[in-house]
């Protein structure tokens, strides 16, 4: 019998009505003869309520105790969903992370799954039950309750699918799949039937926050077919797989991601000596600031310019650190800009197609958009542009790479 | 080092402020060099909120899943209290029922504790920590979460005190001890310094709902000294012990309990044949109606009258069943009265003192109160009277048995 692991997020189980809707959906699946393990998050709002409560008691809540408190959110949902299933005559049973047992390391609030005992779940499936598992949580070897960090329920779903060798892990969300780009920006954005893990990782990390990166990495590592679907609308969703889909229809570019949350910092006239990059980024990293893009061009007159991007929230702090660095290494000046946006084209197809970059730059040029930074990877090209051109750039690229809904249909003819 | 188990109920931990107050209180105890295990309930209102949520999903919530949901209430409190202690530099750690492990049978919603592993708690105490344990919950041999039923946190406290051989189990409540009677009825009611388990059981079952009966029984069985105290007021509270306190000062009667929740039913002219009591009470019991007092007097003309009391909520249903019974056994008539009250005097001293009953009846007679039913046990005499005389009766008896605050002081001189 086919085994599917399904994961429903906080919004999908955000009220009693929705929990009952999810139960009906599960009943439908069962009727088609599928074994089901269902992972759920806390009801939407509940995790934040618990965090607030904790912060009122202790400004920086103790990590172990925070997990004790947070894990109750999912625990309530599993009980309610199991009840909702029983209420419509579907045999069901709930499991907390520690009951399963989902064994993690002891890094409270951001624990990593180490192994999963599948014996209990297998026995319940054999007994004909739908097994409801609390997402986001586990237990360490000492029996302490742990949580996987925000979005950890996706990871729980994938990890269970891997442990149980499930046929598919389905992540139910409030979107009906992964799109070529954000439909709020490009009206003709198209739902993708398939995308590779690599592409999904690039899309996710660039701001298409449909799935948690860790879950996608995990699914890729263990070759778990992952499908993103809408909780309450019918449809095939988007399948995330290993295959590169070498068929003719596969477009060179799968999607366009963008991000408005970054700011750019440049340190100019840096003496071009070995170790200077470390001298610049060391203090930034020591200040716990994450750096995204880094660009350094060849030197001129024995000095070079060094540019990188950080989250906008860290902009002022990074700028301050950088001024001190500039002084100590004898650089000329520090410049910063927080009104930027990053636009990326992503697709495994670009590996085998030349001219993808030039096509991208041409499209931007046609729209009169100046490129401030460029960075590339195997399956991605990112550019930083003035924030005000973001929508223009995304729409132009979407059309240029044949991703618009109409064009796509023609492509398939 | 002395070891004390303290239990704080839902009202005592009903808000962030109160949890912090409890933490301060615990810090004070620690400063006096006591090892502490603290049992807490869910924040007040939380258990009802969870029950409501469950009932919306499944009219009659599945018992196993109900326990999964309900147990989260205490789990949140243990985390918050541990945080509140750490925030004021008291080393603390939280334990759920299943982490301890508090092993129960599998009777969900009303599980009974079978044994407690004290290894984890002992290790934490040795490490210098205050151990916070979730009340009301446990785990069965199969790893299912169980709950002990309403008021189960008192039982958890006593059971832990017994398992750890604690010097005392302190139950913190919203009253500062056990009183000779309800101070809302008798202004001169006095807090008792001591009371025996037996007396406490009679007081509790008769309506002085300070402690859960199960917890008192448990404490008595394992000789755990139990103390009732006010959560936020200083004072010695009331100690519940095994000793009968044979000193001169010990009054004959410890307290006066009463109950307005009962109704009385009489079946008259019952043929006085063997098995007739069962024929009457069998159907009542089959209807799941609990019977409290039962009085049958000697027969007259080969017929007898049979009277018993039930909870007022069951009055109409019991009356209906009784009418059918009366017909089938050929009894003369059925009469009922829900405007009654039960008043009881309780005290281990009455075992060795003659004339307690007659003193009670004399006091009632002096106030012109007619006695409708009488029932006695080793350490208790209960009468049923017209509800309207309840306060008059309780005050009269309180004075007659020398329980008034002033009189008592004189006694001690």
Coordinates of C-alpha atoms in Angstrom, one line a residue, chain B residues 64-378:
Chain B
X64 CA -6.8 9.3 25.0
X65 CA -6.6 12.4 22.8
X66 CA -8.3 14.5 25.5
X67 CA -5.3 13.7 27.8
X68 CA -2.8 14.6 25.1
X69 CA -4.5 18.0 24.9
X70 CA -5.2 18.6 28.6
X71 CA -1.7 17.8 29.7
X72 CA -0.4 20.8 27.8
X73 CA -1.9 23.1 30.4
X74 CA 0.4 22.0 33.1
X75 CA 3.3 21.7 30.7
X76 CA 3.1 25.4 29.9
X77 CA 3.1 26.3 33.6
X78 CA 6.1 24.2 34.5
X79 CA 8.1 25.9 31.8
X80 CA 7.0 29.4 32.9
X81 CA 7.7 28.7 36.6
X82 CA 11.2 27.3 35.8
X83 CA 11.9 30.4 33.8
X84 CA 10.6 32.7 36.5
X85 CA 13.0 31.0 39.0
X86 CA 16.0 31.3 36.6
X87 CA 15.1 34.9 36.1
X88 CA 15.8 35.5 39.8
X89 CA 18.8 33.2 39.9
X90 CA 17.3 30.1 41.4
X91 CA 18.5 27.0 39.6
X92 CA 15.4 25.1 38.4
X93 CA 14.3 22.5 35.9
X94 CA 10.9 21.4 34.7
X95 CA 9.5 17.9 34.4
X96 CA 6.3 16.6 32.7
X97 CA 4.6 13.6 34.2
X98 CA 6.1 11.4 31.6
X99 CA 9.6 12.8 32.0
X100 CA 9.6 12.1 35.8
X101 CA 8.2 9.2 35.1
X102 CA 4.9 9.2 37.0
X103 CA 3.5 5.8 35.8
X104 CA -0.3 5.4 35.9
X105 CA -2.8 2.8 34.7
X106 CA -4.3 3.4 31.3
X107 CA -7.7 4.8 32.5
X108 CA -7.5 8.0 30.5
X109 CA -9.0 11.1 32.2
X110 CA -9.1 9.4 35.6
X111 CA -5.8 7.5 35.7
X112 CA -4.4 6.2 39.0
X113 CA -0.8 6.5 39.9
X114 CA 1.0 3.1 40.1
X115 CA 4.5 4.1 40.8
X116 CA 6.9 7.0 40.5
X117 CA 10.5 6.8 39.3
X118 CA 12.3 9.1 41.7
X119 CA 15.8 8.8 40.0
X120 CA 15.5 11.9 37.8
X121 CA 14.2 14.1 40.5
X122 CA 16.7 13.0 43.1
X123 CA 19.6 13.7 40.6
X124 CA 18.3 17.2 40.0
X125 CA 17.9 17.9 43.7
X126 CA 21.4 16.6 44.3
X127 CA 22.5 19.0 41.6
X128 CA 21.0 21.8 43.6
X129 CA 18.0 22.5 41.5
X130 CA 14.4 23.2 42.4
X131 CA 12.4 20.6 40.4
X132 CA 9.1 21.8 38.9
X133 CA 6.7 18.9 38.1
X134 CA 3.5 19.1 36.1
X135 CA 0.6 18.0 38.2
X136 CA -2.4 16.1 37.1
X137 CA -0.6 14.0 34.5
X138 CA 1.3 10.8 34.1
X139 CA 2.2 8.2 31.5
X140 CA 1.1 4.6 31.2
X141 CA 3.4 1.6 30.6
X142 CA 2.9 2.0 26.8
X143 CA 4.0 5.6 26.8
X144 CA 0.5 7.1 26.4
X145 CA -0.1 10.4 28.2
X146 CA -2.7 10.1 31.0
X147 CA -4.4 12.6 33.3
X148 CA -5.6 12.0 36.9
X149 CA -8.9 13.8 36.6
X150 CA -9.9 17.2 38.1
X151 CA -7.9 18.1 41.2
X152 CA -5.3 15.5 40.3
X153 CA -2.5 18.0 41.0
X154 CA -3.0 17.6 44.7
X155 CA -2.7 13.8 44.2
X156 CA 0.5 14.3 42.2
X157 CA 1.9 16.4 45.1
X158 CA 1.1 13.8 47.7
X159 CA 2.3 10.9 45.5
X160 CA 5.6 12.6 44.9
X161 CA 6.0 13.4 48.6
X162 CA 5.4 9.7 49.4
X163 CA 7.8 8.5 46.7
X164 CA 10.5 10.9 47.8
X165 CA 9.8 10.4 51.5
X166 CA 9.4 14.2 51.8
X167 CA 9.2 15.8 55.2
X168 CA 5.9 17.5 54.3
X169 CA 3.6 18.1 51.4
X170 CA 2.3 21.7 51.3
X171 CA -0.8 22.5 49.3
X172 CA -1.1 26.2 48.5
X173 CA -4.6 27.4 47.9
X174 CA -6.7 30.5 48.2
X175 CA -7.6 29.9 51.8
X176 CA -5.2 30.0 54.7
X177 CA -6.2 26.7 56.2
X178 CA -9.0 24.4 57.2
X179 CA -11.7 26.1 59.3
X180 CA -14.0 24.8 61.9
X181 CA -16.7 25.7 59.4
X182 CA -17.3 28.0 56.5
X183 CA -16.3 31.5 57.7
X184 CA -18.9 33.0 55.2
X185 CA -21.6 31.3 57.4
X186 CA -20.1 31.6 60.8
X187 CA -18.0 34.8 61.4
X188 CA -16.3 33.3 64.4
X189 CA -15.1 30.2 62.5
X190 CA -11.5 29.4 63.4
X191 CA -8.6 28.1 61.5
X192 CA -7.5 24.7 62.8
X193 CA -3.8 24.2 63.5
X194 CA -4.2 20.4 63.1
X195 CA -6.7 18.0 61.8
X196 CA -6.5 14.2 61.3
X197 CA -6.7 12.6 57.8
X198 CA -10.0 11.0 58.8
X199 CA -11.5 14.3 59.9
X200 CA -10.3 16.0 56.8
X201 CA -11.9 13.3 54.7
X202 CA -15.2 13.8 56.4
X203 CA -14.9 17.5 56.1
X204 CA -13.9 17.4 52.4
X205 CA -16.6 15.0 51.3
X206 CA -19.1 17.1 53.1
X207 CA -18.4 20.2 51.2
X208 CA -15.3 21.9 52.7
X209 CA -13.6 21.7 49.3
X210 CA -10.1 22.7 50.3
X211 CA -8.4 19.5 49.2
X212 CA -9.2 16.7 46.9
X213 CA -10.4 13.6 48.7
X214 CA -8.1 11.3 46.7
X215 CA -5.1 13.3 47.8
X216 CA -6.1 13.2 51.5
X217 CA -6.7 9.4 51.3
X218 CA -3.3 9.0 49.6
X219 CA -1.6 11.1 52.2
X220 CA -3.2 9.1 55.0
X221 CA -2.3 5.8 53.4
X222 CA 1.4 6.8 53.0
X223 CA 1.5 8.9 56.2
X224 CA 2.6 12.0 54.3
X225 CA 2.2 15.1 56.5
X226 CA 0.0 17.4 54.5
X227 CA -0.3 21.2 55.1
X228 CA -2.9 23.5 53.6
X229 CA -1.6 27.1 53.3
X230 CA -2.5 30.4 51.5
X231 CA -0.5 31.0 48.4
X232 CA 0.1 34.7 49.0
X233 CA -0.4 35.2 52.7
X234 CA 2.0 34.3 55.5
X235 CA 0.8 31.8 58.1
X236 CA 1.2 28.3 59.4
X237 CA -1.9 26.9 57.7
X238 CA -3.5 23.7 58.8
X239 CA -1.5 20.5 59.2
X240 CA -3.2 17.2 58.4
X241 CA -1.6 14.3 60.3
X242 CA -2.1 10.9 61.6
X243 CA -1.9 11.9 65.3
X244 CA -5.1 12.2 67.1
X245 CA -3.7 14.9 69.3
X246 CA -4.8 13.3 72.6
X247 CA -3.9 16.5 74.5
X248 CA -6.4 18.2 76.7
X249 CA -6.8 21.0 74.4
X250 CA -8.1 18.8 71.6
X251 CA -11.8 19.6 71.3
X252 CA -14.3 16.8 70.8
X253 CA -15.5 18.2 67.6
X254 CA -13.0 19.6 65.0
X255 CA -15.5 21.2 62.6
X256 CA -18.9 21.5 61.2
X257 CA -19.5 20.7 57.5
X258 CA -22.6 21.3 55.5
X259 CA -24.0 20.7 52.1
X260 CA -26.8 22.3 50.2
X261 CA -26.5 20.2 47.1
X262 CA -28.6 17.3 48.1
X263 CA -32.3 16.3 47.7
X264 CA -34.1 13.7 49.7
X265 CA -36.4 11.0 48.3
X266 CA -38.6 8.7 50.4
X267 CA -40.5 5.6 49.3
X268 CA -43.2 4.8 51.9
X269 CA -45.1 1.7 52.7
X270 CA -42.5 -0.7 51.3
X271 CA -43.2 -4.4 52.0
X272 CA -40.5 -5.3 54.5
X273 CA -39.0 -8.4 52.7
X274 CA -35.4 -9.4 52.1
X275 CA -33.8 -7.8 49.1
X276 CA -36.1 -4.8 49.0
X277 CA -33.3 -2.3 49.6
X278 CA -31.6 -3.6 46.5
X279 CA -34.8 -3.5 44.5
X280 CA -35.0 0.2 45.3
X281 CA -31.4 1.3 45.0
X282 CA -30.5 -1.1 42.1
X283 CA -32.4 0.9 39.5
X284 CA -31.1 4.2 40.9
X285 CA -27.5 3.0 40.7
X286 CA -28.1 1.6 37.2
X287 CA -29.2 5.1 36.2
X288 CA -25.8 6.3 37.3
X289 CA -27.1 8.3 40.2
X290 CA -25.0 8.5 43.3
X291 CA -26.7 8.1 46.6
X292 CA -25.3 9.7 49.8
X293 CA -27.2 9.1 53.0
X294 CA -29.5 6.1 53.3
X295 CA -31.9 5.7 56.2
X296 CA -34.2 2.8 56.9
X297 CA -36.0 2.5 60.1
X298 CA -37.5 -0.6 61.7
X299 CA -40.7 -1.7 60.1
X300 CA -44.2 -1.2 61.3
X301 CA -47.2 -3.4 60.1
X302 CA -44.7 -5.3 57.9
X303 CA -44.0 -2.3 55.8
X304 CA -41.1 0.2 56.1
X305 CA -40.1 3.6 54.9
X306 CA -36.9 4.0 52.9
X307 CA -35.2 7.4 52.5
X308 CA -32.0 8.5 50.7
X309 CA -30.4 11.6 49.4
X310 CA -29.0 12.3 45.9
X311 CA -27.4 15.3 44.3
X312 CA -30.0 17.9 43.5
X313 CA -29.1 17.7 39.8
X314 CA -30.3 14.1 39.8
X315 CA -33.4 14.7 41.9
X316 CA -36.1 14.7 39.1
X317 CA -34.5 11.7 37.4
X318 CA -34.2 9.7 40.6
X319 CA -37.8 10.5 41.5
X320 CA -39.0 9.2 38.2
X321 CA -37.1 5.9 38.6
X322 CA -38.4 5.6 42.1
X323 CA -42.0 5.9 41.0
X324 CA -41.6 2.9 38.6
X325 CA -39.9 1.0 41.4
X326 CA -42.7 1.8 43.8
X327 CA -45.2 0.4 41.4
X328 CA -43.3 -2.8 40.8
X329 CA -42.7 -3.6 44.4
X330 CA -46.1 -2.4 45.6
X331 CA -45.0 0.5 47.8
X332 CA -47.5 3.0 48.9
X333 CA -46.0 6.3 47.8
X334 CA -43.0 8.3 46.7
X335 CA -42.2 11.7 48.2
X336 CA -39.3 14.0 47.5
X337 CA -37.9 17.3 48.8
X338 CA -35.0 19.2 47.3
X339 CA -35.2 22.1 49.9
X340 CA -33.0 20.3 52.4
X341 CA -29.5 20.7 53.8
X342 CA -27.1 18.3 55.4
X343 CA -25.2 19.5 58.5
X344 CA -22.5 17.3 60.0
X345 CA -20.3 17.5 63.1
X346 CA -16.9 15.9 62.6
X347 CA -14.2 15.0 65.1
X348 CA -12.1 12.0 66.1
X349 CA -12.8 13.1 69.7
X350 CA -16.3 11.8 69.6
X351 CA -15.0 8.3 69.6
X352 CA -14.2 8.6 73.2
X353 CA -16.9 11.0 74.3
X354 CA -20.4 10.0 75.1
X355 CA -23.2 12.4 74.6
X356 CA -22.0 14.1 71.5
X357 CA -25.1 13.2 69.6
X358 CA -27.5 14.3 72.3
X359 CA -25.6 17.6 72.6
X360 CA -26.0 18.1 68.9
X361 CA -29.7 17.3 68.9
X362 CA -30.2 19.5 72.0
X363 CA -28.5 22.5 70.3
X364 CA -30.8 22.1 67.2
X365 CA -33.9 21.7 69.4
X366 CA -33.0 24.9 71.3
X367 CA -33.1 26.7 68.0
X368 CA -36.4 25.0 67.1
X369 CA -34.9 23.1 64.2
X370 CA -36.6 19.8 63.2
X371 CA -34.4 16.9 62.2
X372 CA -35.6 15.0 59.2
X373 CA -32.9 12.3 58.9
X374 CA -29.9 11.2 61.0
X375 CA -26.9 9.2 59.9
X376 CA -23.8 8.5 61.9
X377 CA -20.2 7.2 61.4
X378 CA -17.3 6.7 63.7

